[in-house]
XYZ file of C-alpha atoms in Angstrom:
712
model
C 7.128 21.670 -24.705
C 5.256 22.077 -21.550
C 4.806 18.962 -19.476
C 2.051 18.293 -16.852
C 2.990 19.370 -12.816
C -0.389 18.214 -11.533
C -1.747 14.370 -12.986
C -5.171 13.259 -13.831
C -6.809 10.068 -13.590
C -5.905 9.842 -17.061
C -2.194 10.292 -16.761
C -2.117 7.440 -13.577
C -3.834 4.958 -16.050
C -2.377 1.332 -15.467
C -1.616 -0.692 -18.974
C -4.531 -2.765 -20.453
C -3.758 -5.997 -19.219
C -5.318 -8.931 -20.899
C -5.653 -12.265 -19.520
C -7.817 -15.720 -19.379
C -9.369 -17.424 -16.008
C -7.131 -17.665 -13.158
C -3.989 -16.551 -14.989
C -1.255 -15.508 -12.785
C -3.121 -11.508 -12.144
C -3.517 -9.815 -9.240
C -7.164 -8.671 -9.527
C -7.103 -4.766 -9.116
C -8.841 -2.722 -6.424
C -10.787 0.426 -5.897
C -11.637 2.605 -3.281
C -13.365 5.583 -2.422
C -11.889 6.483 1.222
C -15.093 5.016 2.549
C -13.985 1.353 1.503
C -13.068 -1.212 -1.076
C -13.776 -3.331 -3.378
C -12.079 -6.244 -5.371
C -12.574 -6.716 -9.188
C -12.115 -10.247 -10.473
C -11.346 -11.757 -13.485
C -14.967 -11.790 -15.328
C -16.679 -8.611 -16.705
C -18.820 -7.912 -13.418
C -17.866 -10.036 -10.541
C -16.760 -8.215 -7.186
C -14.998 -9.579 -4.366
C -14.492 -8.487 -0.836
C -16.884 -5.190 -0.548
C -15.426 -3.314 2.755
C -16.881 -0.978 3.907
C -16.479 -0.423 7.708
C -17.510 -1.565 9.852
C -19.551 -3.747 7.309
C -17.057 -6.378 6.333
C -18.259 -9.720 4.348
C -14.138 -11.470 3.808
C -13.324 -12.206 0.407
C -17.203 -12.658 -0.575
C -17.339 -12.758 -4.453
C -20.936 -11.749 -6.043
C -22.131 -10.342 -9.568
C -20.725 -13.690 -11.449
C -21.721 -13.028 -14.859
C -23.931 -14.936 -17.148
C -24.723 -14.324 -20.843
C -27.650 -16.024 -22.285
C -27.880 -18.231 -19.209
C -24.616 -19.647 -19.612
C -21.670 -18.901 -17.313
C -19.258 -16.093 -18.834
C -15.991 -17.868 -17.567
C -16.926 -20.595 -19.379
C -16.495 -19.045 -23.064
C -12.817 -19.189 -22.769
C -12.266 -15.740 -23.781
C -9.692 -13.252 -23.200
C -11.142 -10.199 -20.880
C -8.784 -6.874 -21.148
C -8.908 -5.003 -17.787
C -8.162 -1.277 -18.109
C -7.460 0.343 -14.277
C -7.833 4.249 -13.314
C -7.615 5.592 -9.908
C -11.668 6.357 -10.309
C -12.379 2.566 -12.436
C -11.991 -0.557 -13.917
C -13.146 -0.756 -17.614
C -13.522 -4.972 -18.174
C -14.253 -5.769 -21.773
C -14.361 -9.275 -23.905
C -15.954 -10.414 -26.942
C -17.826 -13.408 -27.224
C -19.260 -14.127 -30.777
C -21.165 -11.480 -32.090
C -21.479 -9.489 -28.765
C -18.757 -7.096 -27.657
C -19.539 -6.205 -23.683
C -17.545 -3.633 -21.641
C -18.442 -2.584 -18.274
C -16.817 -0.167 -16.144
C -16.714 -0.873 -12.345
C -16.249 2.780 -9.423
C -16.880 3.124 -5.834
C -19.351 5.351 -5.658
C -17.949 8.701 -4.075
C -19.466 9.697 -0.304
C -21.810 6.296 -0.658
C -21.142 2.994 0.686
C -21.838 1.320 -2.661
C -20.445 -0.144 -6.120
C -21.542 0.274 -9.235
C -21.087 -1.243 -12.668
C -22.446 0.501 -15.722
C -23.032 -2.427 -18.273
C -22.828 -2.066 -22.120
C -23.203 -5.075 -24.992
C -22.746 -4.108 -28.821
C -24.273 -6.947 -31.282
C -21.650 -6.885 -33.925
C -23.871 -8.973 -35.882
C -26.578 -8.219 -38.784
C -30.057 -8.281 -37.099
C -31.586 -7.204 -33.843
C -31.013 -9.763 -30.728
C -32.368 -10.012 -27.421
C -29.332 -11.171 -24.847
C -30.408 -11.767 -21.371
C -27.623 -10.652 -18.775
C -27.421 -12.766 -15.280
C -25.724 -12.184 -12.289
C -25.319 -14.818 -9.883
C -25.762 -12.562 -6.515
C -24.198 -13.287 -2.743
C -23.417 -11.294 0.721
C -22.021 -12.205 3.917
C -22.376 -9.051 5.078
C -21.387 -8.582 9.166
C -20.328 -6.202 11.504
C -17.882 -7.456 13.935
C -18.060 -5.575 17.641
C -14.555 -5.912 17.579
C -11.476 -4.811 15.342
C -11.166 -7.089 12.188
C -8.272 -8.946 13.632
C -7.468 -11.560 10.923
C -6.238 -10.896 7.397
C -9.285 -11.951 5.863
C -12.203 -9.697 7.307
C -15.221 -11.010 9.246
C -17.890 -12.256 7.480
C -21.131 -14.719 8.233
C -23.823 -16.704 6.723
C -26.547 -13.954 5.629
C -30.156 -14.595 5.353
C -31.692 -13.115 1.825
C -35.130 -12.382 0.513
C -36.591 -10.634 -3.035
C -37.774 -6.632 -2.721
C -38.766 -6.045 -6.052
C -35.813 -6.025 -8.587
C -33.410 -6.226 -5.771
C -31.751 -9.199 -3.814
C -31.436 -7.704 -0.113
C -29.116 -9.840 2.566
C -29.077 -9.543 6.039
C -26.574 -10.467 8.900
C -28.429 -12.196 11.874
C -28.400 -9.687 14.158
C -29.510 -7.246 11.278
C -26.527 -4.940 12.043
C -25.368 -5.493 8.633
C -27.282 -5.072 5.248
C -26.308 -5.718 1.536
C -28.738 -4.780 -1.051
C -27.770 -5.965 -4.779
C -29.861 -5.593 -8.176
C -29.733 -4.779 -11.959
C -31.304 -1.281 -13.510
C -34.572 -2.364 -15.164
C -34.156 -6.248 -14.245
C -35.910 -8.677 -11.713
C -34.542 -10.668 -8.969
C -34.965 -14.513 -7.441
C -34.138 -16.860 -4.951
C -31.573 -18.967 -6.090
C -33.559 -22.193 -4.474
C -30.585 -24.204 -3.354
C -30.530 -21.951 -0.187
C -32.378 -23.147 3.489
C -36.356 -21.939 3.449
C -37.566 -24.685 5.526
C -40.422 -23.818 7.851
C -41.474 -21.597 5.032
C -39.053 -18.605 6.124
C -39.458 -15.585 4.725
C -35.539 -14.970 4.876
C -34.028 -18.120 3.462
C -30.318 -18.777 4.574
C -27.718 -19.494 1.963
C -23.938 -21.238 2.819
C -20.826 -20.901 0.731
C -18.931 -23.690 -1.046
C -15.495 -24.650 -1.102
C -13.691 -21.060 -2.411
C -15.766 -18.799 -0.484
C -19.025 -18.074 -2.715
C -22.644 -18.806 -2.705
C -25.585 -18.603 -4.477
C -28.128 -16.253 -2.702
C -29.838 -15.506 -5.614
C -30.037 -14.693 -9.356
C -30.437 -11.055 -11.067
C -31.252 -10.754 -14.324
C -32.228 -8.164 -17.271
C -32.861 -9.264 -21.288
C -31.588 -6.154 -23.465
C -32.738 -5.513 -26.581
C -29.675 -4.541 -28.742
C -30.073 -4.005 -32.267
C -27.618 -5.032 -34.884
C -24.551 -2.392 -35.118
C -25.875 -0.601 -32.189
C -26.069 -1.507 -28.078
C -28.070 -1.178 -25.206
C -27.092 -1.071 -21.625
C -27.946 -1.590 -17.872
C -26.415 -1.214 -14.426
C -25.604 -3.098 -11.757
C -25.309 -1.889 -8.137
C -24.615 -3.174 -4.365
C -25.342 -0.961 -1.615
C -24.824 -1.514 2.142
C -25.456 -0.094 5.479
C -26.216 -1.037 8.991
C -29.596 -0.856 8.805
C -32.259 -2.651 5.657
C -33.429 1.471 5.097
C -29.876 3.032 5.276
C -28.656 0.263 2.384
C -31.732 0.762 -0.164
C -31.712 4.407 0.068
C -28.371 3.937 -1.073
C -29.089 1.379 -3.797
C -31.763 3.448 -5.215
C -29.863 6.929 -5.187
C -26.935 5.228 -7.063
C -29.079 3.225 -9.234
C -30.753 6.000 -10.375
C -27.647 6.779 -12.499
C -25.139 4.765 -12.824
C -23.624 6.744 -15.807
C -23.596 9.632 -13.392
C -21.498 7.464 -10.689
C -18.927 6.889 -13.096
C -18.561 10.598 -13.987
C -18.378 11.874 -10.174
C -15.784 9.048 -9.504
C -13.449 10.678 -11.819
C -14.288 14.227 -10.412
C -13.598 13.178 -7.099
C -10.366 11.177 -8.110
C -8.861 14.191 -9.901
C -10.198 16.534 -7.407
C -7.868 14.017 -4.358
C -4.989 13.990 -7.256
C -5.270 18.104 -7.196
C -5.178 18.864 -3.431
C -2.672 16.275 -2.817
C -0.120 19.177 -4.368
C -2.177 21.710 -3.227
C -1.505 23.578 0.274
C -4.352 25.532 0.259
C -6.842 22.824 -0.479
C -8.163 21.425 2.354
C -8.544 17.996 1.353
C -5.585 17.254 3.355
C -3.549 18.898 5.785
C -0.531 19.338 4.283
C 0.994 18.983 0.392
C 3.448 17.397 -1.448
C 5.946 19.102 -3.444
C 5.532 19.629 -7.433
C 7.703 17.831 -9.394
C 9.070 20.024 -12.483
C 10.555 17.800 -15.499
C 11.422 16.778 -18.679
C 11.922 13.570 -17.230
C 8.905 10.886 -18.265
C 10.255 8.109 -16.296
C 11.225 9.998 -13.003
C 7.704 12.354 -13.230
C 5.609 8.405 -13.529
C 7.700 7.467 -10.649
C 7.090 10.413 -8.312
C 3.363 10.238 -9.401
C 3.116 6.553 -8.936
C 4.276 7.382 -5.171
C 1.671 9.595 -4.762
C -1.038 7.712 -5.736
C 0.204 4.689 -3.683
C 0.108 7.190 -0.652
C -3.277 8.874 -1.063
C -4.515 5.827 -2.365
C -4.716 4.812 1.658
C -6.762 7.502 2.960
C -9.827 6.383 5.192
C -12.430 8.344 6.163
C -15.254 5.961 7.095
C -17.979 6.915 9.796
C -16.991 5.383 12.996
C -12.613 5.936 12.214
C -11.946 6.259 16.078
C -8.808 8.237 14.846
C -11.246 10.335 12.211
C -9.188 9.860 9.053
C -6.116 7.363 8.868
C -4.146 5.326 6.510
C -4.965 1.653 5.590
C -1.881 -0.548 4.783
C -3.220 -3.417 1.898
C -5.749 -3.470 0.007
C -8.520 -4.798 -1.402
C -8.121 -8.479 -0.187
C -6.133 -8.558 3.215
C -5.959 -6.681 6.881
C -8.614 -3.974 6.433
C -8.395 -1.283 8.649
C -5.068 -2.220 9.601
C -2.833 0.436 9.737
C 0.717 -1.228 10.678
C 3.456 0.757 12.307
C 6.720 -0.100 9.664
C 4.522 0.411 6.528
C 3.714 3.700 7.417
C 6.845 4.450 8.843
C 8.157 3.506 5.503
C 6.285 6.701 4.051
C 7.062 8.607 6.645
C 8.372 11.821 5.154
C 5.308 11.787 2.870
C 3.080 11.709 5.827
C 4.410 14.584 7.402
C 4.281 16.800 4.081
C 1.115 15.484 2.666
C -1.183 15.306 6.300
C 1.013 16.271 9.274
C -2.679 16.323 11.307
C -3.120 12.623 10.830
C -0.191 12.217 11.011
C 0.220 13.729 14.569
C -2.892 12.310 15.491
C -1.814 8.332 14.616
C 1.676 8.367 16.460
C 0.110 9.800 19.834
C -2.596 7.039 19.366
C 0.357 4.678 18.756
C 2.521 6.194 21.409
C -0.765 5.503 23.946
C -0.182 1.953 23.413
C 2.171 -0.563 23.730
C 4.434 -0.602 20.530
C 6.178 -3.987 21.977
C 2.929 -6.074 21.848
C 1.582 -5.899 18.375
C 2.077 -4.479 14.607
C -0.548 -2.211 14.362
C -3.964 -0.696 15.197
C -7.329 -1.184 13.997
C -9.307 2.238 12.979
C -12.792 0.855 14.037
C -11.292 0.268 17.733
C -8.225 1.726 18.353
C -6.829 -1.644 19.494
C -4.225 -3.780 18.480
C -3.413 -5.660 15.888
C -1.431 -8.663 15.713
C 2.070 -9.692 17.272
C 5.275 -7.487 17.806
C 7.356 -6.818 15.144
C 10.757 -6.084 15.889
C 10.994 -2.667 13.957
C 8.811 -1.045 15.964
C 11.128 1.506 17.906
C 12.866 2.189 14.867
C 9.794 3.195 13.082
C 8.413 5.432 15.860
C 11.661 7.062 16.427
C 11.803 7.731 12.456
C 7.943 8.857 12.463
C 8.831 11.664 15.217
C 11.936 12.741 13.661
C 9.966 13.027 10.492
C 6.779 14.713 11.925
C 9.287 17.332 13.848
C 11.684 18.601 11.084
C 9.329 18.971 8.462
C 6.454 20.534 10.298
C 8.718 22.709 12.899
C 6.522 21.564 15.439
C 9.467 21.044 18.271
C 6.391 21.888 20.760
C 5.555 18.097 20.023
C 8.501 16.777 22.052
C 6.985 18.238 25.465
C 3.462 16.493 24.973
C 2.532 13.880 27.730
C 1.559 10.955 26.026
C 0.564 7.767 28.635
C 2.656 9.571 31.253
C 5.675 10.384 29.752
C 6.933 13.305 27.380
C 7.074 12.408 23.656
C 10.988 13.184 23.832
C 11.194 10.690 26.774
C 9.414 7.823 24.625
C 12.009 8.508 21.681
C 14.942 8.368 24.112
C 13.214 5.120 25.528
C 12.902 4.027 22.010
C 16.069 4.226 21.169
C 17.595 2.885 23.551
C 15.369 -0.283 24.053
C 17.722 -2.532 22.593
C 19.429 -2.504 25.665
C 17.224 -4.640 27.202
C 17.244 -7.367 24.133
C 20.681 -8.108 24.519
C 21.748 -11.852 25.429
C 25.551 -12.685 25.144
C 26.441 -10.238 22.943
C 26.726 -6.358 22.486
C 24.114 -6.742 20.260
C 20.267 -6.846 20.543
C 18.344 -9.904 19.775
C 15.272 -9.292 17.908
C 13.653 -12.446 18.050
C 12.420 -15.155 15.715
C 10.949 -15.065 12.091
C 7.467 -13.668 12.644
C 8.779 -10.694 14.481
C 10.965 -10.086 11.527
C 10.296 -10.849 7.837
C 8.223 -13.659 8.361
C 9.738 -15.893 5.085
C 13.252 -15.779 5.640
C 14.221 -18.040 8.210
C 18.033 -17.116 8.570
C 17.081 -13.036 9.005
C 16.476 -13.703 13.266
C 18.116 -12.266 16.459
C 20.968 -10.317 15.848
C 20.452 -8.708 12.498
C 22.709 -6.158 11.332
C 19.798 -4.199 9.893
C 17.852 -3.089 12.846
C 21.086 -3.257 15.432
C 22.792 -0.474 12.975
C 19.134 1.586 13.362
C 20.209 1.595 16.705
C 23.421 3.438 16.293
C 21.120 5.752 14.046
C 17.935 6.147 16.380
C 20.412 7.180 19.351
C 21.688 9.818 17.211
C 18.329 10.922 16.003
C 17.181 11.029 19.576
C 20.566 13.188 20.175
C 19.132 15.603 17.631
C 16.236 16.351 19.639
C 17.502 16.379 22.355
C 19.820 18.894 21.308
C 16.693 20.930 19.938
C 15.152 21.023 23.453
C 18.705 21.965 24.645
C 19.329 18.693 26.516
C 23.072 19.038 26.049
C 23.327 16.327 28.732
C 21.029 13.809 26.953
C 22.543 14.189 23.682
C 26.204 13.626 24.865
C 25.183 10.511 26.720
C 23.214 9.308 23.376
C 25.858 10.024 20.843
C 28.870 8.164 23.246
C 26.479 5.049 23.664
C 25.496 5.323 19.228
C 29.243 5.387 19.413
C 30.157 2.124 21.227
C 27.361 0.118 19.800
C 28.824 0.958 16.411
C 31.883 -1.165 16.035
C 29.740 -4.304 17.274
C 27.729 -3.862 14.190
C 30.514 -3.360 12.011
C 31.953 -6.339 13.165
C 29.057 -8.244 11.394
C 30.377 -7.484 7.697
C 32.183 -10.035 6.358
C 34.990 -8.248 4.142
C 34.812 -9.471 0.776
C 31.462 -10.404 0.346
C 29.258 -7.057 0.726
C 26.613 -8.840 3.307
C 26.329 -9.231 7.099
C 25.586 -11.833 9.581
C 22.874 -12.706 11.720
C 23.779 -13.713 15.358
C 21.884 -16.622 16.628
C 21.454 -17.707 20.028
C 24.414 -20.495 20.087
C 26.840 -17.784 19.288
C 26.948 -18.845 15.701
C 26.845 -16.244 12.799
C 24.512 -16.870 9.477
C 25.387 -15.167 6.750
C 22.159 -13.294 5.299
C 22.066 -12.336 1.682
C 19.068 -10.211 2.279
C 18.445 -6.578 1.144
C 16.948 -5.541 4.465
C 20.482 -5.399 5.961
C 22.031 -3.616 2.658
C 19.179 -0.728 2.605
C 19.055 -0.112 6.606
C 22.941 -0.443 7.106
C 23.309 2.038 3.846
C 20.678 4.413 5.076
C 21.642 4.754 8.657
C 25.316 4.165 9.109
C 26.789 5.058 5.571
C 29.246 7.450 6.576
C 30.738 5.083 9.345
C 31.396 2.483 6.896
C 35.049 1.657 5.497
C 35.240 2.938 1.848
C 35.969 -0.866 1.021
C 33.182 -2.009 2.558
C 30.643 0.466 0.811
C 31.866 -0.129 -2.323
C 31.425 -3.835 -1.638
C 27.821 -3.577 -0.572
C 27.454 -1.627 -3.791
C 28.575 -4.783 -5.708
C 26.943 -7.381 -3.819
C 23.612 -4.864 -4.610
C 24.122 -5.137 -8.173
C 25.548 -8.513 -8.354
C 22.957 -10.850 -6.636
C 19.784 -8.341 -5.630
C 19.203 -5.888 -8.531
C 17.233 -6.502 -11.737
C 16.375 -4.434 -14.614
C 12.909 -3.348 -13.798
C 12.353 -4.343 -10.176
C 15.134 -6.687 -7.351
C 15.135 -9.620 -5.502
C 14.739 -9.292 -1.612
C 16.682 -12.253 -0.977
C 19.874 -13.428 -2.944
C 19.364 -16.577 -4.833
C 22.751 -17.598 -3.628
C 21.442 -17.574 -0.217
C 20.986 -20.832 1.211
C 17.306 -19.548 3.084
C 16.044 -19.139 -0.786
C 14.616 -22.476 -0.385
C 12.618 -21.805 2.247
C 9.543 -19.568 0.823
C 8.119 -18.513 -2.131
C 6.510 -15.386 -0.827
C 7.982 -12.513 -3.394
C 7.508 -9.773 -0.736
C 10.783 -11.107 1.287
C 12.088 -13.735 -1.035
C 14.455 -14.676 -4.445
C 11.261 -14.280 -6.880
C 10.223 -10.251 -5.445
C 10.216 -7.730 -3.559
C 8.104 -5.642 -1.104
C 7.869 -2.306 -2.717
C 9.820 -0.239 -0.576
C 12.682 -2.407 -0.698
C 14.088 -0.751 -4.187
C 13.216 2.857 -2.872
C 15.383 2.034 0.134
C 17.872 0.237 -1.898
C 18.121 3.723 -4.070
C 18.525 5.617 -1.044
C 21.177 2.958 0.380
C 22.638 3.352 -3.374
C 23.219 7.116 -3.189
C 24.672 6.875 0.688
C 27.058 4.504 -0.475
C 28.537 6.749 -2.909
C 26.958 5.196 -5.887
C 24.363 7.702 -7.241
C 25.325 6.272 -11.064
C 23.290 2.761 -10.214
C 20.539 4.782 -8.964
C 20.465 7.097 -11.674
C 20.897 4.152 -14.448
C 18.125 2.017 -12.595
C 15.063 4.496 -12.431
C 14.131 4.230 -16.457
C 13.662 0.264 -15.447
C 11.991 0.733 -12.404
C 9.582 3.408 -13.971
C 8.294 0.758 -16.049
C 6.626 -1.130 -13.247
C 4.663 1.708 -12.360
C 2.442 0.099 -15.419
C -0.020 -1.475 -13.053
C -1.836 0.772 -10.737
C -0.361 1.283 -7.299
C 2.541 -0.762 -6.519
C 1.713 -3.889 -5.335
C 2.554 -6.092 -1.668
C 4.933 -7.716 -3.540
C 5.922 -7.215 -7.376
C 7.869 -10.382 -9.297
C 11.190 -10.500 -10.850
C 10.703 -11.817 -14.298
C 12.990 -14.341 -13.673
C 10.322 -15.891 -11.457
C 7.293 -14.809 -13.575
C 7.352 -13.029 -16.951
C 6.674 -9.260 -16.596
C 3.511 -7.057 -17.837
C 4.676 -5.003 -20.682
C 8.019 -3.897 -19.515
C 7.050 -4.160 -15.653
C 7.283 -6.523 -13.061
C 4.211 -8.470 -12.784
C 2.388 -7.615 -9.158
C 1.933 -11.013 -7.302
C -1.195 -12.311 -6.628
C -3.566 -13.064 -3.585
C -3.905 -16.643 -3.452
C -1.827 -19.051 -1.597
C 1.120 -19.957 -1.550
C 1.665 -15.981 -2.556
C -0.682 -14.360 -0.169
C 0.161 -10.766 -1.535
C -2.282 -8.179 -2.099
C -2.768 -5.712 -4.855
C -1.880 -2.443 -3.334
C 0.285 -1.481 -0.178
C 0.637 1.869 1.160
C 4.678 1.963 1.562
C 4.585 3.755 -1.341
C 5.893 6.844 0.128
C 8.889 5.568 0.300
C 9.408 6.451 -3.074
C 8.574 9.843 -2.559
C 11.387 9.831 -0.073
C 13.700 8.260 -2.952
C 13.335 11.465 -5.039
C 13.123 13.965 -2.302
C 16.555 12.494 -0.254
C 18.395 10.512 -3.007
C 17.636 11.622 -6.365
C 17.233 15.460 -5.450
C 19.615 15.058 -2.009
C 17.761 17.087 0.147
C 18.686 17.223 3.752
C 16.285 18.459 6.535
C 17.825 18.601 9.841
C 15.455 18.233 13.264
C 16.159 22.341 13.519
C 15.039 22.591 9.915
C 18.077 23.441 8.017
C 18.067 22.631 4.634
C 20.562 21.349 2.439
C 20.561 20.039 -1.004
C 23.502 17.617 -3.152
C 21.715 14.726 -5.290
C 22.016 12.981 -8.683
C 18.688 14.028 -10.180
C 20.831 15.928 -12.612
C 21.873 13.070 -14.319
C 17.854 12.178 -15.298
C 17.332 16.060 -15.837
C 19.441 18.750 -15.248
C 16.839 21.296 -15.125
C 14.421 19.547 -12.482
C 13.101 21.672 -9.862
C 10.933 20.493 -7.019
C 9.162 23.000 -6.142
C 6.903 23.767 -2.789
C 8.808 21.994 -0.001
C 7.473 23.057 2.879
C 9.536 22.728 6.202
C 7.842 23.993 8.874
C 6.894 27.543 8.176
C 9.020 28.164 4.705
C 8.846 26.838 1.418
C 11.479 26.224 -0.735
C 12.316 25.092 -4.267
C 15.223 22.998 -4.938
C 16.962 22.695 -8.327
C 19.043 19.457 -9.749
C 21.913 21.781 -9.224
C 21.258 21.494 -5.170
C 20.128 25.128 -5.627
C 17.950 26.602 -2.713
C 15.208 29.360 -3.074
C 12.967 30.198 -0.579
C 9.925 30.477 -2.158
C 7.332 33.266 -0.883
C 4.520 31.939 1.553
C 1.102 30.762 0.687
């Protein structure tokens, strides 16, 4: 039996999810790489329609009414079926079956919904479809510096069958309408002094009634009729109107185009001859459905965040979250968790992004805006480790050693790497270890994981050794020897923070006390950076701790429920009730490094069941907290107190899991390739084909065999 090598949108379709109003369901997102949209509960409602530089916060629009009644009030379950190219929503209300297909229109700053109404009754009937429309479009002159993007109170007017919304300065516009329908103002907007463009405000929850769209369908008995909704945004009224007209002329065509677009992106991600990306990911050949599913899930989760909108100061970037929060922001930490993926898939973009970060002060922000290039947020303690990892992965997979000699911000990139690798020295207080500050610089919702944490101090040992490897590549033996000696000198102080018999480390506090912290970040980072330096008993105890207190069948807890800090927060990306999406992948790499590959391979089937809800979320709940969805760990929702987004770019950590842990592929700074993995436990005939290292291409099989493939 032949197994597919390249996924299509159908292969990556999420499980159908059926839910009622305000169930614990994270609303899904769509993108066309120009912008994003959130697909809400009812059959047509949309939120957070963002096409940079135009934003409108989390504003919801296109809320459905059927024959004058708010659809949500029918209380009927709604089924959502997500694919990369579309979301199909369907429900039955009496004798009406309503199905909608929502897409982000390729190449357009627009979203379209194909709306079909079927009549299961015995007589023809007229059905009035109404949509309550709103917009809060604005064009901010600055970076979007808050989690929610900017928005403002818009004016609105009727233009034939459309509603036209405008920002106060006329720099952002939204045009919305139903094909073949009518438009009217809501009557609650402020039209004082006879204004032709009355303003409307929003209520609690962030919505507003700018106007109403309606169309009456004649639906035959046993038959169907359809219409379409389009929202187009632009920087001028003419631009938004032209986009609306073009899309509204053929909404079913927009749906077909979205499928073609996303199948093209998926093919291109594995094709080094396709110029959609500057590189390509290796193709996985396997009979293991769980392994294949996880790998494809990871690939989609990286390309899903590519942003090529006009005005992107970097030309191309990869956002971190969508569709609710931190639009246009790329976090250094999250990007680094997909470091190998970026180096393979899009090294030209990675090179530009890394150079850009070097040109700024990485000790003053957590990321940058693709709108302005400027900094966003506060300093994250991980930045030095993250940047070292990025340069290392870029150089070893591309073979571009000359990158180290380039001058950015008045010093060579090699000098920057050495600065990051030793920056910890300036953070020492009264011990040999670096003090990484307070909660907001680290995990944000674990109050005990502060100051002298083991994970980042272990990362300092790795970073100095990595900087030494890069110094060797440049022939600087003096710098290399000094860095290795300093790494060896620091190592005992890190290991001293281990609590014998427990599998966990302590975090040193300013008063000299040491708090035990049972968090996965220490397990994963210590395990992936200094595993070979640990005594066998320590490695065994760390693995036992992971299995006993963190691992679940289909996901993991970020923090042990036996940790005293488990009562501090309910944010599931870092607490007992769930985990951030890179944590299971990084934990898997740590398991392999700590000498427990069997624990990893036994876990793969369960983890693959969580790849059933579209790209991996910013966090998934463990089932002790919230029941799963069809065997997969449920995505956490965006509302308070969880504030978790539907998708997160650190999906690439799972690509690294497959390449470096399951296939056991090790690529040195000089491009030397070795392989000794555990994937044979899943499929003894698995092959990773087309791994590009420098100018060479390799096929790696499950036995560790490495074959240099002909160049392409």
